[in-house]
């Protein structure tokens, strides 16, 4: 990289994102920190790819708070244009970055934080989420952590606002299987919740799959 730059290679976000992705894959945290600092020094724009890598990096390093701070720090300048090209443009936070962040919360066994952030997303400036992929991550994570009322409520939101084909495509069979398994494990305490979920899916034209009810 250094030789290529010395030979005239233009420093841009594509190059840095590629290097940062490699650092994430190989857990080279010191190199990643150096690259991020260099991006700032060279006024290289952070993209949504950069921010998604940063979130996953801090999650793998065991620091959820820094992952959250990275996203909210980027949101402070989201949509603010660069000034004379002398400083980076506002770091984009798109739906995938949001999905990575709630996924990090679930990975760190913080479903309540994930819910707070998910709800807060609707107020984020210049933000195109939460998208169906984020709903899938939330429903799966909430079911895994036994936040069953909240998981079912998100399914109900989707069924009320999204086309059936989009729901079936985005919410994987594994997610529904996990949710129904968690409901069964609660037994009679979750019977009404389970029955309501079945009705919601039926009303939305989503056919029940045998695999969802299998142990």
PDB file of C-alpha atoms in Angstrom, residues 99 130-140 155 158-159 162-176 206 212:
ATOM      1  CA  UNK A  99     -28.284  -3.691  11.021  1.00  0.00           C
ATOM      2  CA  UNK A 130     -34.512   0.150   9.434  1.00  0.00           C
ATOM      3  CA  UNK A 131     -34.838  -2.232   6.524  1.00  0.00           C
ATOM      4  CA  UNK A 132     -36.126  -5.790   6.332  1.00  0.00           C
ATOM      5  CA  UNK A 133     -32.671  -7.218   7.016  1.00  0.00           C
ATOM      6  CA  UNK A 134     -32.615  -5.259  10.285  1.00  0.00           C
ATOM      7  CA  UNK A 135     -36.077  -6.546  11.189  1.00  0.00           C
ATOM      8  CA  UNK A 136     -34.824 -10.076  10.596  1.00  0.00           C
ATOM      9  CA  UNK A 137     -31.809  -9.524  12.863  1.00  0.00           C
ATOM     10  CA  UNK A 138     -34.037  -8.030  15.542  1.00  0.00           C
ATOM     11  CA  UNK A 139     -36.705 -10.758  15.457  1.00  0.00           C
ATOM     12  CA  UNK A 140     -34.110 -13.527  15.495  1.00  0.00           C
ATOM     13  CA  UNK A 155     -43.570  -9.442  13.005  1.00  0.00           C
ATOM     14  CA  UNK A 158     -43.996  -6.075   9.123  1.00  0.00           C
ATOM     15  CA  UNK A 159     -47.256  -7.776   8.269  1.00  0.00           C
ATOM     16  CA  UNK A 162     -44.899  -4.807   3.967  1.00  0.00           C
ATOM     17  CA  UNK A 163     -45.925  -6.950   1.017  1.00  0.00           C
ATOM     18  CA  UNK A 164     -46.135 -10.672   1.799  1.00  0.00           C
ATOM     19  CA  UNK A 165     -43.515 -11.659  -0.772  1.00  0.00           C
ATOM     20  CA  UNK A 166     -41.000  -9.200   0.686  1.00  0.00           C
ATOM     21  CA  UNK A 167     -41.549 -10.523   4.208  1.00  0.00           C
ATOM     22  CA  UNK A 168     -41.112 -14.157   3.188  1.00  0.00           C
ATOM     23  CA  UNK A 169     -37.957 -13.309   1.252  1.00  0.00           C
ATOM     24  CA  UNK A 170     -36.373 -11.186   3.998  1.00  0.00           C
ATOM     25  CA  UNK A 171     -37.348 -13.051   7.153  1.00  0.00           C
ATOM     26  CA  UNK A 172     -35.647 -16.408   6.927  1.00  0.00           C
ATOM     27  CA  UNK A 173     -37.237 -19.737   7.793  1.00  0.00           C
ATOM     28  CA  UNK A 174     -34.647 -20.079  10.540  1.00  0.00           C
ATOM     29  CA  UNK A 175     -35.920 -16.902  12.186  1.00  0.00           C
ATOM     30  CA  UNK A 176     -39.532 -18.071  12.249  1.00  0.00           C
ATOM     31  CA  UNK A 206     -48.057 -16.118   4.825  1.00  0.00           C
ATOM     32  CA  UNK A 212     -41.254 -23.715  11.787  1.00  0.00           C
TER      33      UNK A 212
END
